[in-house]
Tab-separated table of C-alpha atoms in Angstrom:
chain	number	residue	atom	x	y	z
Z	46	MET	CA	8.412	-8.134	35.467
Z	47	LYS	CA	8.232	-4.570	36.670
Z	48	TYR	CA	10.049	-2.980	33.724
Z	49	LEU	CA	8.067	-5.064	31.241
Z	50	ILE	CA	4.785	-3.870	32.732
Z	51	LEU	CA	6.013	-0.304	33.015
Z	52	ARG	CA	7.126	-0.412	29.391
Z	53	ARG	CA	3.761	-1.679	28.161
Z	54	VAL	CA	2.005	1.010	30.175
Z	55	VAL	CA	4.211	3.713	28.670
Z	56	GLN	CA	3.802	2.365	25.132
Z	57	ILE	CA	0.049	2.169	25.364
Z	58	LEU	CA	-0.242	5.471	27.196
Z	59	ILE	CA	1.688	7.251	24.452
Z	60	LEU	CA	-0.504	5.646	21.792
Z	61	ALA	CA	-3.605	6.690	23.723
Z	62	LEU	CA	-2.370	10.264	24.093
Z	63	PHE	CA	-1.874	10.424	20.333
Z	64	ALA	CA	-5.043	8.601	19.407
Z	65	PHE	CA	-7.774	10.394	21.345
Z	66	SER	CA	-8.400	13.948	20.285
Z	67	ALA	CA	-9.492	14.686	23.838
Z	68	PHE	CA	-5.786	14.548	24.693
Z	69	ASP	CA	-4.796	16.866	21.847
Z	70	PHE	CA	-3.739	19.497	24.309
Z	71	ILE	CA	-1.079	17.084	25.598
Z	72	LEU	CA	0.185	15.388	22.466
Z	73	LYS	CA	-0.893	16.134	18.913
Z	74	GLY	CA	0.377	14.684	15.659
Z	75	ASP	CA	2.221	11.395	15.330
Z	76	LEU	CA	5.688	9.972	15.838
Z	77	SER	CA	7.067	11.777	12.786
Z	78	SER	CA	6.274	15.162	14.203
Z	79	SER	CA	4.080	16.309	17.022
Z	80	LYS	CA	3.417	19.020	19.527
Z	81	LEU	CA	3.683	18.512	23.263
Z	82	PHE	CA	1.274	20.713	25.251
Z	83	SER	CA	0.640	22.603	21.973
Z	84	THR	CA	3.960	24.414	22.372
Z	85	ILE	CA	6.986	22.122	22.437
Z	86	PRO	CA	7.686	20.750	18.966
Z	87	LEU	CA	8.873	17.167	18.656
Z	88	SER	CA	10.132	15.752	15.373
Z	89	ASP	CA	11.725	12.537	14.293
Z	90	PRO	CA	15.362	13.601	13.704
Z	91	PHE	CA	15.861	10.872	11.099
Z	92	ALA	CA	12.849	12.097	9.114
Z	93	VAL	CA	14.073	15.674	9.385
Z	94	LEU	CA	17.497	14.618	8.120
Z	95	GLN	CA	15.890	12.876	5.145
Z	96	ILE	CA	13.738	15.900	4.379
Z	97	TYR	CA	16.787	18.098	4.547
Z	98	LEU	CA	18.637	15.860	2.109
Z	99	ALA	CA	15.593	15.737	-0.148
Z	100	SER	CA	14.739	19.432	-0.261
Z	101	PHE	CA	17.803	21.263	1.111
Z	102	SER	CA	15.683	23.371	3.365
Z	103	ILE	CA	14.021	22.732	6.647
Z	104	ASP	CA	11.530	24.685	8.636
Z	105	PHE	CA	12.694	26.038	11.970
Z	106	MET	CA	9.956	24.262	13.916
Z	107	ALA	CA	10.925	20.850	12.537
Z	108	LEU	CA	14.587	21.490	13.262
Z	109	LEU	CA	13.830	22.567	16.807
Z	110	GLY	CA	11.641	19.513	17.315
Z	111	ALA	CA	14.383	17.237	16.019
Z	112	CYS	CA	16.887	18.860	18.390
Z	113	VAL	CA	14.570	18.344	21.369
Z	114	VAL	CA	14.198	14.648	20.550
Z	115	LEU	CA	17.875	14.232	19.767
Z	116	VAL	CA	18.958	15.804	23.045
Z	117	LEU	CA	16.418	13.779	25.014
Z	118	TYR	CA	17.609	10.451	23.617
Z	119	GLY	CA	21.195	11.354	22.790
Z	120	VAL	CA	22.060	12.782	26.190
Z	121	PHE	CA	19.745	10.921	28.533
Z	122	LEU	CA	17.694	7.969	27.400
Z	123	GLY	CA	19.732	6.283	24.705
Z	124	ARG	CA	17.883	4.093	22.214
Z	125	ALA	CA	14.909	3.899	24.571
Z	126	PHE	CA	12.614	5.048	21.746
Z	127	CYS	CA	12.661	1.526	20.324
Z	128	ALA	CA	11.610	-0.188	23.530
Z	129	TRP	CA	9.395	2.401	25.170
Z	130	VAL	CA	7.705	4.404	22.411
Z	131	CYS	CA	7.739	2.604	19.070
Z	132	PRO	CA	4.466	0.715	18.472
Z	133	VAL	CA	6.240	-1.863	16.288
Z	134	ASN	CA	7.970	-3.090	19.448
Z	135	LEU	CA	4.618	-4.435	20.633
Z	136	ILE	CA	4.363	-6.556	17.492
Z	137	THR	CA	7.946	-7.795	17.479
Z	138	ASP	CA	7.841	-8.592	21.191
Z	139	PHE	CA	4.667	-10.571	20.591
Z	140	ALA	CA	6.379	-12.380	17.709
Z	141	ALA	CA	9.324	-13.226	19.970
Z	142	PHE	CA	6.856	-14.501	22.571
Z	143	VAL	CA	5.131	-16.713	19.985
Z	144	ARG	CA	8.524	-17.990	18.866
Z	145	VAL	CA	9.308	-19.150	22.377
Z	146	LYS	CA	5.832	-20.543	23.045
Z	147	PHE	CA	5.592	-22.493	19.815
Z	148	GLY	CA	9.102	-23.733	20.284
Z	149	PHE	CA	10.659	-22.738	16.993
Z	150	LYS	CA	13.288	-20.812	18.800
Z	151	SER	CA	16.218	-22.062	16.826
Z	152	ASN	CA	14.381	-21.994	13.532
Z	153	LYS	CA	16.101	-19.474	11.289
Z	154	SER	CA	14.980	-19.399	7.682
Z	155	LEU	CA	16.780	-16.156	7.065
Z	156	VAL	CA	20.147	-15.189	8.456
Z	157	LEU	CA	20.662	-11.473	8.490
Z	158	SER	CA	23.697	-9.471	9.454
Z	159	LYS	CA	23.411	-7.117	12.407
Z	160	ASN	CA	25.100	-4.519	10.232
Z	161	LEU	CA	22.402	-4.733	7.567
Z	162	ARG	CA	20.474	-1.917	9.254
Z	163	TYR	CA	23.467	0.390	8.985
Z	164	TYR	CA	23.779	-0.317	5.283
Z	165	LEU	CA	20.049	0.327	4.920
Z	166	LEU	CA	20.476	3.575	6.846
Z	167	ILE	CA	23.158	4.760	4.421
Z	168	LEU	CA	21.068	3.584	1.477
Z	169	VAL	CA	18.052	5.528	2.740
Z	170	LEU	CA	20.097	8.711	3.088
Z	171	ILE	CA	21.631	8.361	-0.375
Z	172	LEU	CA	18.265	7.603	-1.978
Z	173	SER	CA	16.646	10.531	-0.161
Z	174	PHE	CA	19.236	12.782	-1.715
Z	175	THR	CA	19.068	11.361	-5.217
Z	176	LEU	CA	15.282	10.927	-5.435
Z	177	SER	CA	14.404	14.147	-3.573
Z	178	LEU	CA	12.027	12.147	-1.415
Z	179	PRO	CA	12.222	11.250	2.264
Z	180	VAL	CA	12.508	7.606	1.266
Z	181	PHE	CA	12.098	5.833	4.589
Z	182	GLU	CA	9.121	8.012	5.519
Z	183	GLY	CA	7.404	6.757	2.393
Z	184	ILE	CA	7.698	3.096	3.316
Z	185	SER	CA	8.123	3.364	7.073
Z	186	TYR	CA	6.235	0.519	8.711
Z	187	ILE	CA	6.572	2.389	11.993
Z	188	GLY	CA	4.686	5.305	10.469
Z	189	ILE	CA	2.098	3.030	8.853
Z	190	VAL	CA	1.368	1.140	12.063
Z	191	HIS	CA	1.405	4.225	14.246
Z	192	ARG	CA	-0.778	6.299	11.929
Z	193	GLY	CA	-3.056	3.310	11.470
Z	194	ILE	CA	-3.634	3.105	15.204
Z	195	ILE	CA	-4.151	6.807	15.801
Z	196	PHE	CA	-5.961	7.854	12.616
Z	197	GLY	CA	-7.906	4.658	12.040
Z	198	GLY	CA	-8.123	2.438	8.990
Z	199	ALA	CA	-7.469	-1.249	8.460
Z	200	SER	CA	-4.608	-1.664	6.009
Z	201	TRP	CA	-2.031	-1.187	8.762
Z	202	LEU	CA	-3.202	-4.461	10.309
Z	203	PHE	CA	-1.787	-6.318	7.331
Z	204	VAL	CA	1.514	-4.505	7.622
Z	205	ALA	CA	1.590	-5.415	11.301
Z	206	PHE	CA	0.844	-8.994	10.295
Z	207	VAL	CA	3.709	-9.045	7.797
Z	208	ILE	CA	6.098	-7.713	10.453
Z	209	PHE	CA	4.842	-10.384	12.812
Z	210	CYS	CA	5.387	-13.102	10.185
Z	211	ILE	CA	8.932	-11.970	9.447
Z	212	ASP	CA	9.848	-11.918	13.119
Z	213	ALA	CA	8.052	-15.068	14.159
Z	214	PHE	CA	8.719	-17.363	11.215
Z	215	LEU	CA	11.648	-16.098	9.199
Z	216	SER	CA	14.280	-14.655	11.450
Z	217	PRO	CA	14.202	-13.855	15.171
Z	218	ARG	CA	14.100	-10.144	16.008
Z	219	ALA	CA	14.645	-9.349	12.339
Z	220	THR	CA	12.681	-6.139	12.094
Z	221	CYS	CA	13.982	-4.216	15.060
Z	222	SER	CA	17.539	-5.378	15.384
Z	223	HIS	CA	18.503	-6.246	11.820
Z	224	LEU	CA	16.456	-4.156	9.410
Z	225	CYS	CA	15.189	-0.968	10.965
Z	226	PRO	CA	17.215	2.051	9.782
Z	227	LEU	CA	15.565	4.254	12.397
Z	228	GLY	CA	16.861	1.975	15.133
Z	229	ALA	CA	20.297	2.109	13.544
Z	230	PHE	CA	20.084	5.896	13.423
Z	231	TYR	CA	19.227	6.060	17.119
Z	232	ALA	CA	21.980	3.553	17.912
Z	233	LEU	CA	24.513	5.837	16.279
Z	234	MET	CA	23.164	9.053	17.784
Z	235	THR	CA	22.838	7.781	21.336
Z	236	ARG	CA	26.214	6.156	21.759
Z	237	PHE	CA	27.053	8.375	24.755
Z	238	ALA	CA	23.678	8.615	26.463
Z	239	LEU	CA	23.738	8.701	30.261
Z	240	LEU	CA	21.134	6.051	31.071
Z	241	LYS	CA	22.915	2.711	31.018
Z	242	ILE	CA	22.557	-0.860	32.198
Z	243	GLU	CA	25.188	-1.698	34.771
Z	244	HIS	CA	26.540	-5.189	35.338
Z	245	LYS	CA	28.225	-6.272	38.586
Z	246	VAL	CA	30.228	-9.418	38.002
Z	247	SER	CA	30.551	-10.170	41.729
Z	248	LYS	CA	26.810	-10.870	41.958
Z	249	CYS	CA	26.490	-12.699	38.635
Z	250	THR	CA	25.931	-16.465	38.781
Z	251	LYS	CA	26.356	-16.912	35.022
Z	252	CYS	CA	22.870	-18.224	34.386
Z	253	TYR	CA	22.734	-16.205	31.146
Z	254	HIS	CA	18.998	-15.633	31.458
Z	255	CYS	CA	19.686	-12.007	30.585
Z	256	VAL	CA	21.455	-12.888	27.340
Z	257	SER	CA	18.701	-15.253	26.282
Z	258	VAL	CA	15.973	-12.599	26.602
Z	259	CYS	CA	17.977	-9.652	25.274
Z	260	PRO	CA	16.799	-8.418	21.870
Z	261	GLU	CA	20.292	-7.134	21.082
Z	262	LYS	CA	22.433	-9.925	22.527
Z	263	GLN	CA	25.748	-8.533	21.315
Z	264	VAL	CA	25.602	-5.639	23.790
Z	265	LEU	CA	25.744	-7.978	26.791
Z	266	TRP	CA	29.225	-9.297	26.024
Z	267	MET	CA	30.413	-8.578	29.563
Z	268	ILE	CA	28.004	-10.862	31.407
Z	269	GLY	CA	29.929	-13.082	33.792
Z	270	LYS	CA	33.227	-11.630	32.636
Z	271	GLU	CA	33.678	-8.209	34.182
Z	272	SER	CA	31.846	-5.353	35.899
Z	273	ALA	CA	30.968	-2.867	33.224
Z	274	SER	CA	28.167	-0.755	31.901
Z	275	VAL	CA	26.517	-1.517	28.598
Z	276	ASN	CA	28.127	1.148	26.488
Z	277	SER	CA	26.820	0.170	23.097
Z	278	GLY	CA	24.287	2.498	21.510
Z	279	GLU	CA	22.450	-0.576	20.281
Z	280	CYS	CA	21.051	-1.332	23.755
Z	281	ILE	CA	17.389	-0.348	23.675
Z	282	ARG	CA	17.078	0.066	27.478
Z	283	CYS	CA	14.110	-2.271	27.630
Z	284	GLY	CA	15.120	-3.583	31.050
Z	285	ARG	CA	14.345	-7.209	30.165
Z	286	CYS	CA	17.735	-8.318	31.457
Z	287	ILE	CA	17.087	-6.585	34.774
Z	288	ASP	CA	13.658	-8.213	35.009
Z	289	VAL	CA	14.959	-11.739	34.547
Z	290	CYS	CA	18.098	-11.397	36.656
Z	291	ASN	CA	17.548	-13.194	39.952
Z	292	ASP	CA	20.914	-12.205	41.339
Z	293	ASP	CA	20.537	-8.430	41.294
Z	294	ALA	CA	23.605	-8.204	39.082
Z	295	LEU	CA	22.007	-5.834	36.598
Z	296	SER	CA	20.458	-2.428	37.142
Z	297	PHE	CA	19.699	0.850	35.446
Z	298	ASN	CA	22.308	3.441	36.151
Z	299	ILE	CA	22.243	7.082	35.171
Z	300	PHE	CA	25.301	8.530	36.828
Z	301	ASP	CA	27.860	6.151	35.474
Z	302	LEU	CA	30.737	8.532	36.037
Z	303	ARG	CA	30.142	9.098	39.719
Z	304	LYS	CA	29.944	5.382	40.521
Z	305	LYS	CA	33.199	4.737	38.743
Z	306	ASP	CA	34.963	7.171	41.048
Z	307	GLU	CA	33.637	5.429	44.124
Z	308	LYS	CA	35.121	2.081	43.159
H	106	MET	CA	2.049	-36.981	18.392
H	107	GLU	CA	5.185	-34.981	18.023
H	108	SER	CA	5.063	-35.134	14.263
H	109	ARG	CA	1.424	-34.058	14.175
H	110	ARG	CA	2.252	-31.076	16.331
H	111	GLU	CA	5.103	-30.246	14.014
H	112	PHE	CA	2.835	-30.560	11.019
H	113	PHE	CA	0.346	-28.073	12.466
H	114	ILE	CA	3.067	-25.632	13.345
H	115	LYS	CA	4.542	-25.874	9.866
H	116	SER	CA	1.165	-25.461	8.158
H	117	PHE	CA	0.335	-22.479	10.333
H	118	LYS	CA	3.682	-20.965	9.505
H	119	GLY	CA	3.215	-21.526	5.807
H	120	LEU	CA	-0.273	-20.095	5.895
H	121	CYS	CA	0.857	-16.937	7.679
H	122	LEU	CA	3.762	-16.413	5.313
H	123	CYS	CA	1.524	-16.895	2.268
H	124	ALA	CA	-1.012	-14.414	3.613
H	125	GLY	CA	1.708	-11.884	4.385
H	126	GLY	CA	3.377	-12.329	1.025
H	127	GLY	CA	0.026	-12.097	-0.711
H	128	PHE	CA	-0.705	-8.806	0.966
H	129	LEU	CA	2.667	-7.384	-0.062
H	130	ALA	CA	2.081	-8.551	-3.612
H	131	THR	CA	-1.337	-6.869	-3.669
H	132	LEU	CA	0.276	-3.641	-2.575
H	133	ALA	CA	2.948	-3.935	-5.222
H	134	LEU	CA	0.403	-4.640	-7.943
H	135	LYS	CA	-2.034	-1.956	-6.893
H	136	ALA	CA	-2.183	0.712	-9.585
H	137	ASP	CA	-2.381	3.883	-7.587
H	138	GLU	CA	-4.152	5.951	-10.175
H	139	GLY	CA	-6.793	8.240	-8.857
H	140	VAL	CA	-7.514	11.904	-8.603
H	141	PHE	CA	-7.114	13.567	-5.256
H	142	LEU	CA	-6.706	17.074	-3.947
H	143	ARG	CA	-3.920	18.290	-1.730
H	144	PRO	CA	-4.413	20.661	1.209
H	145	PRO	CA	-3.764	24.401	0.789
H	146	GLY	CA	-0.208	25.344	-0.081
H	147	ALA	CA	0.734	22.001	-1.615
H	148	GLU	CA	0.291	22.810	-5.301
H	149	ASP	CA	3.698	21.620	-6.368
H	150	GLU	CA	3.354	17.890	-5.755
H	151	GLU	CA	7.081	17.246	-6.084
H	152	ARG	CA	8.035	19.933	-3.609
H	153	PHE	CA	5.276	18.815	-1.291
H	154	LEU	CA	6.347	15.174	-1.300
H	155	SER	CA	9.962	16.073	-0.637
H	156	LYS	CA	8.974	18.038	2.462
H	157	CYS	CA	5.944	16.335	3.970
H	158	ILE	CA	6.928	14.516	7.170
H	159	ARG	CA	3.509	12.795	7.265
H	160	CYS	CA	2.690	13.813	10.794
H	161	GLY	CA	-1.003	14.608	10.419
H	162	LEU	CA	-0.804	17.932	12.223
H	163	CYS	CA	-2.642	19.583	9.310
H	164	VAL	CA	-5.370	16.952	9.642
H	165	LYS	CA	-5.713	17.758	13.332
H	166	ALA	CA	-5.625	21.501	12.651
H	167	CYS	CA	-8.508	21.433	10.170
H	168	PRO	CA	-11.667	22.523	12.012
H	169	TYR	CA	-13.936	20.886	9.418
H	170	ASP	CA	-12.230	17.461	9.305
H	171	THR	CA	-11.661	18.023	5.612
H	172	LEU	CA	-8.222	16.511	5.442
H	173	LYS	CA	-7.511	12.800	5.677
H	174	LEU	CA	-4.214	10.971	5.845
H	175	ALA	CA	-3.773	8.461	3.062
H	176	SER	CA	-3.538	4.861	4.159
H	177	LEU	CA	-1.729	2.296	2.036
H	178	LEU	CA	-4.794	1.669	-0.081
H	179	ASP	CA	-5.580	5.284	-0.937
H	180	ALA	CA	-4.368	6.878	-4.130
H	181	PRO	CA	-1.906	9.454	-2.725
H	182	ALA	CA	1.403	8.415	-1.181
H	183	ASN	CA	0.867	6.735	2.176
H	184	GLY	CA	0.592	9.059	5.142
H	185	THR	CA	0.188	12.260	3.142
H	186	PRO	CA	-2.878	14.489	3.547
H	187	PHE	CA	-5.562	14.852	0.892
H	188	PHE	CA	-9.259	15.610	0.707
H	189	LYS	CA	-12.308	14.616	-1.276
H	190	PRO	CA	-14.424	17.709	-1.934
H	191	ARG	CA	-17.654	15.820	-2.534
H	192	GLU	CA	-17.420	14.480	1.030
H	193	ILE	CA	-16.023	17.472	2.881
H	194	PRO	CA	-14.744	20.446	0.897
H	195	CYS	CA	-12.185	23.004	2.059
H	196	TYR	CA	-14.010	25.882	3.735
H	197	LEU	CA	-11.150	28.320	3.173
H	198	CYS	CA	-10.453	29.489	6.740
H	199	GLU	CA	-9.059	33.007	6.665
H	200	ASP	CA	-6.093	32.105	8.887
H	201	ILE	CA	-5.398	28.753	7.120
H	202	PRO	CA	-4.719	26.695	10.299
H	203	CYS	CA	-3.457	23.689	8.345
H	204	ILE	CA	-0.609	25.726	6.864
H	205	LYS	CA	0.058	27.339	10.218
H	206	ASP	CA	0.467	23.986	11.982
H	207	CYS	CA	2.628	22.320	9.332
H	208	PRO	CA	6.023	21.804	10.980
H	209	THR	CA	8.064	21.340	7.827
H	210	ASP	CA	6.887	24.037	5.408
H	211	ALA	CA	5.474	21.321	3.132
H	212	LEU	CA	2.351	23.490	3.046
H	213	ASP	CA	3.781	26.726	1.741
H	214	LYS	CA	3.918	29.289	4.562
H	215	ASN	CA	4.037	32.150	2.056
H	216	TYR	CA	0.250	31.993	1.826
H	217	LEU	CA	0.039	33.238	5.406
H	218	LYS	CA	1.822	36.424	4.382
H	219	LYS	CA	0.156	37.000	1.046
H	220	GLU	CA	-2.267	39.861	0.803
H	221	ASN	CA	-5.214	37.842	-0.365
H	222	GLY	CA	-4.344	34.753	1.693
H	223	VAL	CA	-6.709	31.923	0.973
H	224	LYS	CA	-7.981	33.557	-2.184
H	225	GLU	CA	-4.625	32.994	-3.854
H	226	LEU	CA	-4.627	29.255	-3.190
H	227	LYS	CA	-4.601	26.917	-6.153
H	228	MET	CA	-5.656	23.520	-4.835
H	229	GLY	CA	-7.480	22.481	-7.971
H	230	ILE	CA	-9.884	23.723	-10.551
H	231	ALA	CA	-13.618	23.225	-10.947
H	232	ILE	CA	-14.801	21.686	-14.195
H	233	VAL	CA	-18.424	21.600	-15.299
H	234	ASP	CA	-19.715	18.525	-17.025
H	235	SER	CA	-22.247	20.098	-19.351
H	236	ALA	CA	-23.825	16.753	-20.201
H	237	SER	CA	-25.083	16.093	-16.681
H	238	CYS	CA	-25.436	19.660	-15.359
H	239	VAL	CA	-29.155	20.309	-15.226
H	240	ALA	CA	-28.621	24.024	-15.843
H	241	HIS	CA	-27.349	23.031	-19.257
H	242	TRP	CA	-30.610	21.152	-19.817
H	243	GLY	CA	-32.568	24.297	-19.141
H	244	ILE	CA	-33.631	23.449	-15.595
H	245	GLN	CA	-32.948	26.322	-13.284
H	246	CYS	CA	-30.242	25.514	-10.771
H	247	ASP	CA	-27.533	27.753	-9.416
H	248	ALA	CA	-26.506	25.692	-6.396
H	249	CYS	CA	-22.812	25.725	-7.239
H	250	TYR	CA	-22.866	29.399	-8.106
H	251	ARG	CA	-24.453	30.245	-4.760
H	252	ALA	CA	-22.038	27.980	-2.887
H	253	CYS	CA	-18.917	29.519	-4.388
H	254	PRO	CA	-17.025	31.631	-1.826
H	255	LEU	CA	-15.686	33.701	-4.725
H	256	ILE	CA	-19.108	34.149	-6.278
H	257	ASP	CA	-19.111	36.098	-9.559
H	258	LYS	CA	-15.365	35.855	-9.681
H	259	ALA	CA	-14.448	32.188	-9.793
H	260	LEU	CA	-17.909	31.019	-10.794
H	261	LYS	CA	-20.100	33.140	-12.977
H	262	ILE	CA	-23.505	32.646	-14.532
H	263	GLU	CA	-23.685	33.036	-18.254
H	264	THR	CA	-27.081	33.519	-19.806
H	265	LYS	CA	-27.901	32.026	-23.151
H	266	ARG	CA	-31.101	31.858	-25.126
H	267	ASN	CA	-32.891	28.564	-24.867
H	268	GLU	CA	-33.772	27.770	-28.467
H	269	ARG	CA	-35.943	24.810	-27.500
H	270	THR	CA	-38.534	26.852	-25.621
H	271	ALA	CA	-37.607	30.110	-27.341
H	272	LYS	CA	-38.682	32.108	-24.291
H	273	HIS	CA	-36.390	30.930	-21.487
H	274	ALA	CA	-32.739	31.435	-20.783
H	275	PHE	CA	-30.078	28.954	-19.840
H	276	LEU	CA	-28.264	30.038	-16.678
H	277	LEU	CA	-24.942	28.337	-17.198
H	278	PRO	CA	-22.219	28.104	-14.539
H	279	VAL	CA	-18.834	29.097	-15.918
H	280	VAL	CA	-15.557	28.728	-14.055
H	281	ASP	CA	-12.844	31.359	-14.302
H	282	HIS	CA	-9.574	29.523	-13.930
H	283	GLU	CA	-7.749	32.617	-12.735
H	284	TYR	CA	-9.860	32.934	-9.616
H	285	CYS	CA	-10.956	29.383	-8.842
H	286	VAL	CA	-9.020	28.111	-5.796
H	287	GLY	CA	-10.365	24.579	-5.957
H	288	CYS	CA	-12.032	24.486	-2.564
H	289	GLY	CA	-14.760	22.141	-3.767
H	290	LEU	CA	-17.731	23.909	-2.176
H	291	CYS	CA	-19.417	23.850	-5.589
H	292	GLU	CA	-18.856	20.108	-5.932
H	293	LYS	CA	-20.288	19.575	-2.465
H	294	ALA	CA	-23.343	21.710	-3.275
H	295	CYS	CA	-24.071	20.167	-6.666
H	296	ILE	CA	-27.546	18.650	-6.670
H	297	THR	CA	-27.040	15.863	-9.182
H	298	GLU	CA	-26.536	12.275	-8.099
H	299	GLU	CA	-22.871	12.459	-8.966
H	300	ALA	CA	-21.508	15.955	-8.987
H	301	ALA	CA	-21.731	17.604	-12.411
H	302	ILE	CA	-19.157	20.162	-11.320
H	303	ARG	CA	-15.961	18.629	-10.055
H	304	VAL	CA	-12.711	19.893	-8.687
H	305	LEU	CA	-9.674	18.286	-10.258
H	306	PRO	CA	-5.969	18.902	-9.781
H	307	ARG	CA	-4.938	21.762	-12.035
H	308	ASN	CA	-2.250	19.812	-13.841
H	309	TYR	CA	-4.841	17.244	-14.935
H	310	VAL	CA	-6.982	19.842	-16.584
H	311	LEU	CA	-5.254	23.028	-17.567
H	312	GLY	CA	-3.340	23.354	-20.791
H	313	LYS	CA	-0.624	25.817	-21.659
H	314	ALA	CA	-0.672	28.031	-24.708
H	315	GLY	CA	3.043	28.708	-24.843
H	316	ALA	CA	4.874	31.992	-24.513
H	317	HIS	CA	5.027	32.997	-28.155
H	318	TYR	CA	1.435	34.157	-28.512
H	319	VAL	CA	0.933	37.878	-28.174
H	320	LYS	CA	-2.228	39.270	-26.696
H	321	GLY	CA	-2.830	42.469	-28.609
H	322	TRP	CA	-4.920	43.906	-25.800
H	323	ASP	CA	-2.220	43.395	-23.196
H	324	LYS	CA	0.374	46.185	-22.968
H	325	GLN	CA	2.864	43.902	-21.226
H	326	ASP	CA	2.530	41.280	-23.878
H	327	GLU	CA	3.408	43.769	-26.601
H	328	ASN	CA	6.900	43.932	-25.152
H	329	LYS	CA	7.497	40.519	-26.644
H	330	LEU	CA	7.507	42.173	-30.056
H	331	LYS	CA	10.484	44.381	-29.256
H	332	ASN	CA	13.700	43.396	-30.940
H	333	VAL	CA	12.007	40.738	-32.963
H	334	GLY	CA	13.356	40.311	-36.452
H	335	THR	CA	10.456	40.697	-38.877
H	336	GLN	CA	12.397	39.553	-41.873
H	337	ARG	CA	11.112	36.143	-42.825
H	338	LYS	CA	13.563	34.003	-44.653
H	339	LEU	CA	11.795	31.966	-47.256
H	340	ASP	CA	13.358	29.399	-49.436
H	341	ASP	CA	11.821	29.654	-52.912
H	342	LYS	CA	12.905	26.222	-53.927
H	343	LYS	CA	11.446	24.478	-50.924
H	344	ALA	CA	7.878	24.382	-52.184
H	345	LYS	CA	8.870	23.213	-55.643
H	346	ASP	CA	11.143	20.544	-54.262
H	347	TYR	CA	8.360	19.368	-52.050
H	348	LEU	CA	5.941	19.015	-54.933
H	349	ASN	CA	8.436	17.454	-57.267
H	350	ALA	CA	9.806	14.940	-54.844
H	351	GLU	CA	8.030	11.682	-55.379
H	352	ASP	CA	7.578	10.732	-51.764
H	353	LEU	CA	4.310	12.600	-51.429
H	354	LEU	CA	2.373	9.451	-50.936
């Protein structure tokens, strides 16, 4: 449970830092673009890319902010944004919880391809270029929910409800791991990030608890088969698999390279 | 028992999906007509929308809480900043902090360099509704005139004889479109129940005369007359043909 609790604390802490203007000196703005300690710019690299395609010019501050975020996730944390920062994760995790509790686990009204998000990503980029609008920013449910929480208002609650309905009743984990183009963007950009989940086959008892809780099951192909690190960019580093593993076969691992040499 | 449980689950599911779908349908059907003003430096709506990252840093930068971010149910595109002058107008800060804090240049940074800064902004234009403005009735009121930060430039008082009393003057507020920046301080100050002077987006209000008119009093304009052929080519037959053709009516 420790990573789950830690993750919730981080998620809510980040929301609180954004939401209360008393903390403006720490974090100001929202997930699209913000300022850390009033000096370090942070920008959503996907939004910046769309704006660049839409207007063919980009301000230096936004570019710098995008680079900071890209380096942070691309080099170190991987797709951790989805599990540790994004407020939509709270909703989809709750939907997954309801799914299990109510017992319509196997109920799939809608079968979506895992690759759908990549097609949507390409579609968003093409439409941004042709319509001269940052298309995903216009409809981004992440933005709507996040802004709703930090700037107030009520209409975001309905959007959150719709996301919940899709995930709980139509298709499991649909929003985050089948539809979201931002998640797909991070999956592509963070393919070689250092922070990884490591699996030791010698300790594994093949209970497959980890696979059953994983939001992106396809990345855990090696469970029970061989010792390997999760190399896919699609892993959101949520640590659920580590939490449920009773055999200590899974762990976070930053210095993948060094450990390989020791073997 | 099992089937009853299933029934409740299914009904709950159906209910939630209907509610969710209904909300999406409402959004799709919502006609997002409505007049709103953009923050400083966002005159060109198309350029603004292509660059705005919807981060709300301009909203946070505004010391008067003028700017709001649009939610899904507001008229402007969701997440973009706008303001309603009757609630909180733009107080025209000299250093324009909202433009300064914009990370993507959606609010045009050129205004920070311009000589007159805020005075060159064009957020909207004030329009006087003469039917409900009490000054037009003959009651003395110059609230908007006094509130205007560009007093006597953007908003002037025009005096006119009041024929009804024959001994008073009308003091009529008149907006000069060349100076008015559209800050909305006049709309905020207006004393009537609903503001009789309103700030509207410029493209809703202003016309365009076209380039072919020549202002005789403008030296620059006279240049248009250079190299213009003055020979008019008239077709004598045209008028006759027109009258003789039977498709007049």
